[in-house]
Amino acid sequence: MSRALHLVQAVREALDLKLADDERVVLLGEDIGVNGSVFRATDGLIAKYGEHRVIDTPLAESGIIGTAIGLALGGLIPVVEIQFLAFIFPGLEQLFSHAARMRHRTRGQFGVPMVIRAPYGAGIRGPELHSESVEALFAHTPGLKVVVPGDPHDAKGLLISAIEDPDPVVFLEPTRIYRAFREAVPEGLYRVPIGKAKVVREGEDLSVITWGAMVRTALRAAQRMEQERGWRCEVVDLRTLHPVDRDAILASVQKTGRALVVHEAHRTAGLGAEIVSLINEEALLYLQAPIRRIAGYDVPVPMFAVEDDYLPTEERICRGIEETMQF
Amino acid sequence: MLTEHGRAQLQTQMKAHSPRLYEELQVLRSDGEVTGPIDDIPPERMREMYRWMVLMRGFDKKCVTWQRQGRIGTYAPFEGQEAAQVGSALALSNSDWMFPTYRDHAAAMVHGQTMANVLLYWMGRMEGCVSPPGVRVLPPCVPIATHLLHAVGLAFAMTLRGERAVAIAYFGDGATSEGDFHEALNFAGVFRLPVIFLCQNNGYAISVPFSRQSASRTIAQRAVAYDIPGVRVDGNDVFAVHRAVTQARERAVAGLGPTLIEAVTFRYGAHTTADDPTRYRDQRRLSEEWRTQRDPIARLRLYLERRDLWSAREEEAWQAEAAALVEEAMQEAMAAGAADPLAMFQHVYADEPWHLAKQRREMLESRGGASA
C-alpha cells in the first residue's frame, strides 16, 4: 500500500519506522521533541518513543554532533537534526576531524554510524543564513557520504538506507520541496541504495545532471524544451553526491553526447566542476559540446527579496540547454 | 569620575559576587608525609602507583631521546605529570571509557593501551590509534577539547543502555577556553551523565600561561556554572588524584552526574620536541623548582621507603626492568615493518567506493605494481 505524502512526511515516516525497528536509533537535535522540529519532521515522535529516544538538546551544534559521535562509539545509531544547514558550521570540526576519520584512524576498530539531517537550500523565503547549499564541503571530506533526496519516495528510502549505513551520512533535505508536492510513498520499510542515481526523465539529446530541489526545475525545463524545440533531454537525479554514481553519469552522457550540470550551490568549486571533470576524464570522445554549469552565483546567498534571481531558474536552464544543443 | 567611596562600594559588590575559590586538596605532601589518614589506598596499590610512574617516566625520557635520534617523530612529553595520569587511570575500572589527548599516553597505557602502539603512533602510523581488544581507550585527540563531547556521548549511550561505568576525558588548561569545553560540561550537566572531566592544569598551553588563558583563578570553579561538583587537587599528589577520581566515579555510577577535576601540575619539558620552552618561560628555574620541590615520584618514594614498602634494592631492580620493558616495546614496534602506503585506502568507509578503488590502483601502478 502506498499513500501520497509530502517529502517532509516521508522523512518523518522513515524516522518513525527506524525508531520502531531498531532500539539503537536515537534522535538528537534542537526543538525536535514536543515541538516536533521546526519543519515538523519529528512531529509526534517524542510522544511515541519518549525523551530518551527523541532527545531535545541544548542549543549547541558542536555539542550535538560531538555527543552523537560518542553515542555511536557507545553502540547507538544517532540521527541528528541540524535545524538549518548553515547552522552546522560550529559542528564542522566534530564532523570533519572526528566523525569522518574515526574508522580510518582506528583501522576499522571504531566506526561512527550516524546521520546528520539538515534542511537546506533556498526558495522558501527564509531569513538570512537559512538558505545555503554547502554540500560540496561534505563531499570534499573523505569518510562522509552525502545524500540529497529529490522526491518523497527517495527521501524515505534513502533516509532508511542512511540510518542503516555503517558510516556517517550527511542527509540534506531540500526545504523548497518539503511540501511542494505529494507523491505515492509505500508503507513500511524499504531502501533506496546510497550511491545510485536515478533517471527521472529519459531522453536522447542531452543529459541534465542535478539533485535536490533543482530536479523539479530541471524537469520543467526539459518538458519545455521538448515542446518548444523537440529536444529530448534526460534528467538524472544524482541522489547521492558522494560517492557519486559514476556509471549512471557516464551511461547517460555516452547516450546523449551532451550534458548540463545544474546545482543551486555556488558555481566555483561546486560539485558541478567535479562532475564535468569526471565526464572529461572518462567520456570525452562522446561529447559533441562543452559541458555547461547552471549554478548559484558566486555571491553570498542573498536575502529572500531576490533569492529567486539567485537560484537557477527554468529560464536559465533552458538557455543552457539551447547553448549546448546549438554549439 | 568615580569617588574613592564609589570605588570601594563597587569593590565590595564584586567580592560579594565572586565565586568561592577552590582549595587545592593534598594528601601526600612534597616531603613525603601525609596530611591525614589514607585508608582508601592499600599498600600494594601504592607500590603499583609507584612502579607505573617510574615506568612511565622512563618511557617518556626515552621517547625524547628516540626523537632526537630520529627513531620516532615529533613527540609530546608528559614528564612531571605522572601522578595526575597514573593516579587517575588506576582509579578506573576496565569497563570505563578513556578519551585521552596526545599528552596522555601514560594514562592510556595504565588503562591498557600498549607501549608499542603508543610508539607506532609517534612513528607517524595510524596503527598506533588501535587499542587491544577489550581495552576501552580511544585514540589520542589532537584538536583541543573536542573529545570531551565524545566522552559525553559515550556516557549518554551507557546511561541509555543501563551500563554502570563512566567515561573520562583528559585535557589541559588551554582546552578550557574552547567552546566544546563549555558544551560538554553543559550537556553532561543537563543529562546528568557519568563523565569525569579531568583537567591537567600544567600552567601553559604551549607558550600561553594560564593567567592569559582565563580570568578564572581556578578551573575547578567553572563547575559552579554547570551546577556540578568541581574539585581542585595537587596534581603531583598521586593519592589526592586517585581519591578525587575514585569519588567522582562513585558519584557518576550512582547516577549523580559528572565531575570536573582540576589537577594542578607542571610539564617539565617542552610542549613537544619541536617546541623551545625557553622562549616563553624561565624554563630552567621553573622546571628545577618543580623537580626539586614538587616532584610526584620523589615524594611517593619517600613515603613508601619510610614505611618499608619500597627499598633501594627494589628500586634498582625495577629501574632495570622498566628500561627493559621500554626497549622491548620499541623492538615490538619496529617488528611492524615498513608502513604500507596502500593501507591509507583502507577503512575510509566500511566498503571501498569506486573512486577509492580507482585511486588505490593508481598508486599501485605508480609504484610499479600490478593493477589489482
PDB file of N, CA and C in Angstrom, chain B residues 306-346:
ATOM      1  N   ARG B 306      59.844   5.131  53.822  1.00  0.00           N
ATOM      2  CA  ARG B 306      59.721   5.335  55.278  1.00  0.00           C
ATOM      3  C   ARG B 306      58.823   4.282  55.920  1.00  0.00           C
ATOM      4  N   ARG B 307      57.961   3.685  55.118  1.00  0.00           N
ATOM      5  CA  ARG B 307      57.064   2.660  55.662  1.00  0.00           C
ATOM      6  C   ARG B 307      57.488   1.254  55.261  1.00  0.00           C
ATOM      7  N   ASP B 308      58.708   1.160  54.786  1.00  0.00           N
ATOM      8  CA  ASP B 308      59.245  -0.133  54.346  1.00  0.00           C
ATOM      9  C   ASP B 308      58.391  -0.794  53.272  1.00  0.00           C
ATOM     10  N   LEU B 309      57.798   0.033  52.448  1.00  0.00           N
ATOM     11  CA  LEU B 309      57.019  -0.504  51.325  1.00  0.00           C
ATOM     12  C   LEU B 309      57.850  -0.495  50.038  1.00  0.00           C
ATOM     13  N   TRP B 310      59.036   0.018  50.130  1.00  0.00           N
ATOM     14  CA  TRP B 310      59.920   0.088  48.953  1.00  0.00           C
ATOM     15  C   TRP B 310      61.346   0.176  49.468  1.00  0.00           C
ATOM     16  N   SER B 311      62.291  -0.362  48.679  1.00  0.00           N
ATOM     17  CA  SER B 311      63.685  -0.342  49.132  1.00  0.00           C
ATOM     18  C   SER B 311      64.598   0.046  47.987  1.00  0.00           C
ATOM     19  N   ALA B 312      65.823   0.367  48.341  1.00  0.00           N
ATOM     20  CA  ALA B 312      66.824   0.730  47.325  1.00  0.00           C
ATOM     21  C   ALA B 312      67.044  -0.450  46.374  1.00  0.00           C
ATOM     22  N   ARG B 313      66.992  -1.647  46.933  1.00  0.00           N
ATOM     23  CA  ARG B 313      67.205  -2.849  46.109  1.00  0.00           C
ATOM     24  C   ARG B 313      66.068  -3.008  45.080  1.00  0.00           C
ATOM     25  N   GLU B 314      64.839  -2.799  45.577  1.00  0.00           N
ATOM     26  CA  GLU B 314      63.687  -2.875  44.674  1.00  0.00           C
ATOM     27  C   GLU B 314      63.757  -1.771  43.614  1.00  0.00           C
ATOM     28  N   GLU B 315      64.210  -0.626  44.042  1.00  0.00           N
ATOM     29  CA  GLU B 315      64.321   0.498  43.114  1.00  0.00           C
ATOM     30  C   GLU B 315      65.252   0.135  41.960  1.00  0.00           C
ATOM     31  N   GLU B 316      66.394  -0.411  42.317  1.00  0.00           N
ATOM     32  CA  GLU B 316      67.386  -0.755  41.309  1.00  0.00           C
ATOM     33  C   GLU B 316      66.816  -1.802  40.342  1.00  0.00           C
ATOM     34  N   ALA B 317      66.183  -2.803  40.926  1.00  0.00           N
ATOM     35  CA  ALA B 317      65.628  -3.886  40.101  1.00  0.00           C
ATOM     36  C   ALA B 317      64.532  -3.358  39.168  1.00  0.00           C
ATOM     37  N   TRP B 318      63.651  -2.498  39.720  1.00  0.00           N
ATOM     38  CA  TRP B 318      62.544  -2.019  38.899  1.00  0.00           C
ATOM     39  C   TRP B 318      63.018  -1.057  37.804  1.00  0.00           C
ATOM     40  N   GLN B 319      64.015  -0.237  38.135  1.00  0.00           N
ATOM     41  CA  GLN B 319      64.552   0.674  37.109  1.00  0.00           C
ATOM     42  C   GLN B 319      65.076  -0.139  35.930  1.00  0.00           C
ATOM     43  N   ALA B 320      65.763  -1.237  36.240  1.00  0.00           N
ATOM     44  CA  ALA B 320      66.326  -2.077  35.177  1.00  0.00           C
ATOM     45  C   ALA B 320      65.201  -2.745  34.388  1.00  0.00           C
ATOM     46  N   GLU B 321      64.195  -3.220  35.114  1.00  0.00           N
ATOM     47  CA  GLU B 321      63.093  -3.910  34.437  1.00  0.00           C
ATOM     48  C   GLU B 321      62.286  -2.939  33.564  1.00  0.00           C
ATOM     49  N   ALA B 322      62.084  -1.740  34.116  1.00  0.00           N
ATOM     50  CA  ALA B 322      61.341  -0.731  33.359  1.00  0.00           C
ATOM     51  C   ALA B 322      62.069  -0.391  32.063  1.00  0.00           C
ATOM     52  N   ALA B 323      63.374  -0.201  32.165  1.00  0.00           N
ATOM     53  CA  ALA B 323      64.154   0.128  30.962  1.00  0.00           C
ATOM     54  C   ALA B 323      64.042  -0.999  29.940  1.00  0.00           C
ATOM     55  N   ALA B 324      64.054  -2.240  30.431  1.00  0.00           N
ATOM     56  CA  ALA B 324      63.945  -3.385  29.518  1.00  0.00           C
ATOM     57  C   ALA B 324      62.569  -3.418  28.847  1.00  0.00           C
ATOM     58  N   LEU B 325      61.508  -3.097  29.619  1.00  0.00           N
ATOM     59  CA  LEU B 325      60.154  -3.092  29.053  1.00  0.00           C
ATOM     60  C   LEU B 325      60.027  -2.062  27.929  1.00  0.00           C
ATOM     61  N   VAL B 326      60.659  -0.905  28.143  1.00  0.00           N
ATOM     62  CA  VAL B 326      60.591   0.154  27.139  1.00  0.00           C
ATOM     63  C   VAL B 326      61.349  -0.277  25.872  1.00  0.00           C
ATOM     64  N   GLU B 327      62.501  -0.895  26.072  1.00  0.00           N
ATOM     65  CA  GLU B 327      63.272  -1.383  24.914  1.00  0.00           C
ATOM     66  C   GLU B 327      62.494  -2.461  24.152  1.00  0.00           C
ATOM     67  N   GLU B 328      61.874  -3.344  24.918  1.00  0.00           N
ATOM     68  CA  GLU B 328      61.075  -4.408  24.273  1.00  0.00           C
ATOM     69  C   GLU B 328      59.950  -3.825  23.435  1.00  0.00           C
ATOM     70  N   ALA B 329      59.323  -2.765  23.978  1.00  0.00           N
ATOM     71  CA  ALA B 329      58.220  -2.133  23.248  1.00  0.00           C
ATOM     72  C   ALA B 329      58.725  -1.563  21.924  1.00  0.00           C
ATOM     73  N   MET B 330      59.920  -0.979  21.967  1.00  0.00           N
ATOM     74  CA  MET B 330      60.486  -0.442  20.727  1.00  0.00           C
ATOM     75  C   MET B 330      60.753  -1.573  19.739  1.00  0.00           C
ATOM     76  N   GLN B 331      61.258  -2.688  20.236  1.00  0.00           N
ATOM     77  CA  GLN B 331      61.502  -3.838  19.347  1.00  0.00           C
ATOM     78  C   GLN B 331      60.196  -4.304  18.716  1.00  0.00           C
ATOM     79  N   GLU B 332      59.151  -4.321  19.540  1.00  0.00           N
ATOM     80  CA  GLU B 332      57.853  -4.760  19.047  1.00  0.00           C
ATOM     81  C   GLU B 332      57.313  -3.794  17.977  1.00  0.00           C
ATOM     82  N   ALA B 333      57.486  -2.503  18.232  1.00  0.00           N
ATOM     83  CA  ALA B 333      57.021  -1.506  17.261  1.00  0.00           C
ATOM     84  C   ALA B 333      57.797  -1.637  15.957  1.00  0.00           C
ATOM     85  N   MET B 334      59.099  -1.859  16.072  1.00  0.00           N
ATOM     86  CA  MET B 334      59.939  -1.980  14.869  1.00  0.00           C
ATOM     87  C   MET B 334      59.555  -3.235  14.069  1.00  0.00           C
ATOM     88  N   ALA B 335      59.103  -4.258  14.796  1.00  0.00           N
ATOM     89  CA  ALA B 335      58.752  -5.519  14.127  1.00  0.00           C
ATOM     90  C   ALA B 335      57.549  -5.355  13.195  1.00  0.00           C
ATOM     91  N   ALA B 336      56.822  -4.226  13.334  1.00  0.00           N
ATOM     92  CA  ALA B 336      55.683  -3.984  12.446  1.00  0.00           C
ATOM     93  C   ALA B 336      56.143  -3.822  10.999  1.00  0.00           C
ATOM     94  N   GLY B 337      57.452  -3.608  10.805  1.00  0.00           N
ATOM     95  CA  GLY B 337      57.964  -3.478   9.441  1.00  0.00           C
ATOM     96  C   GLY B 337      57.639  -2.122   8.842  1.00  0.00           C
ATOM     97  N   ALA B 338      57.950  -1.973   7.570  1.00  0.00           N
ATOM     98  CA  ALA B 338      57.711  -0.686   6.906  1.00  0.00           C
ATOM     99  C   ALA B 338      56.202  -0.457   6.759  1.00  0.00           C
ATOM    100  N   ALA B 339      55.815   0.810   6.841  1.00  0.00           N
ATOM    101  CA  ALA B 339      54.395   1.139   6.674  1.00  0.00           C
ATOM    102  C   ALA B 339      53.978   0.906   5.228  1.00  0.00           C
ATOM    103  N   ASP B 340      52.768   0.392   5.046  1.00  0.00           N
ATOM    104  CA  ASP B 340      52.259   0.100   3.700  1.00  0.00           C
ATOM    105  C   ASP B 340      51.450   1.294   3.197  1.00  0.00           C
ATOM    106  N   PRO B 341      51.935   2.000   2.176  1.00  0.00           N
ATOM    107  CA  PRO B 341      51.192   3.181   1.701  1.00  0.00           C
ATOM    108  C   PRO B 341      49.773   2.834   1.251  1.00  0.00           C
ATOM    109  N   LEU B 342      49.580   1.654   0.705  1.00  0.00           N
ATOM    110  CA  LEU B 342      48.246   1.294   0.212  1.00  0.00           C
ATOM    111  C   LEU B 342      47.226   1.189   1.343  1.00  0.00           C
ATOM    112  N   ALA B 343      47.726   1.046   2.577  1.00  0.00           N
ATOM    113  CA  ALA B 343      46.805   0.942   3.714  1.00  0.00           C
ATOM    114  C   ALA B 343      46.028   2.239   3.920  1.00  0.00           C
ATOM    115  N   MET B 344      46.511   3.347   3.342  1.00  0.00           N
ATOM    116  CA  MET B 344      45.768   4.606   3.513  1.00  0.00           C
ATOM    117  C   MET B 344      44.392   4.547   2.849  1.00  0.00           C
ATOM    118  N   PHE B 345      44.235   3.601   1.922  1.00  0.00           N
ATOM    119  CA  PHE B 345      42.941   3.475   1.247  1.00  0.00           C
ATOM    120  C   PHE B 345      41.953   2.612   2.039  1.00  0.00           C
ATOM    121  N   GLN B 346      42.457   1.953   3.064  1.00  0.00           N
ATOM    122  CA  GLN B 346      41.582   1.077   3.845  1.00  0.00           C
ATOM    123  C   GLN B 346      40.820   1.877   4.902  1.00  0.00           C
TER     124      GLN B 346
END
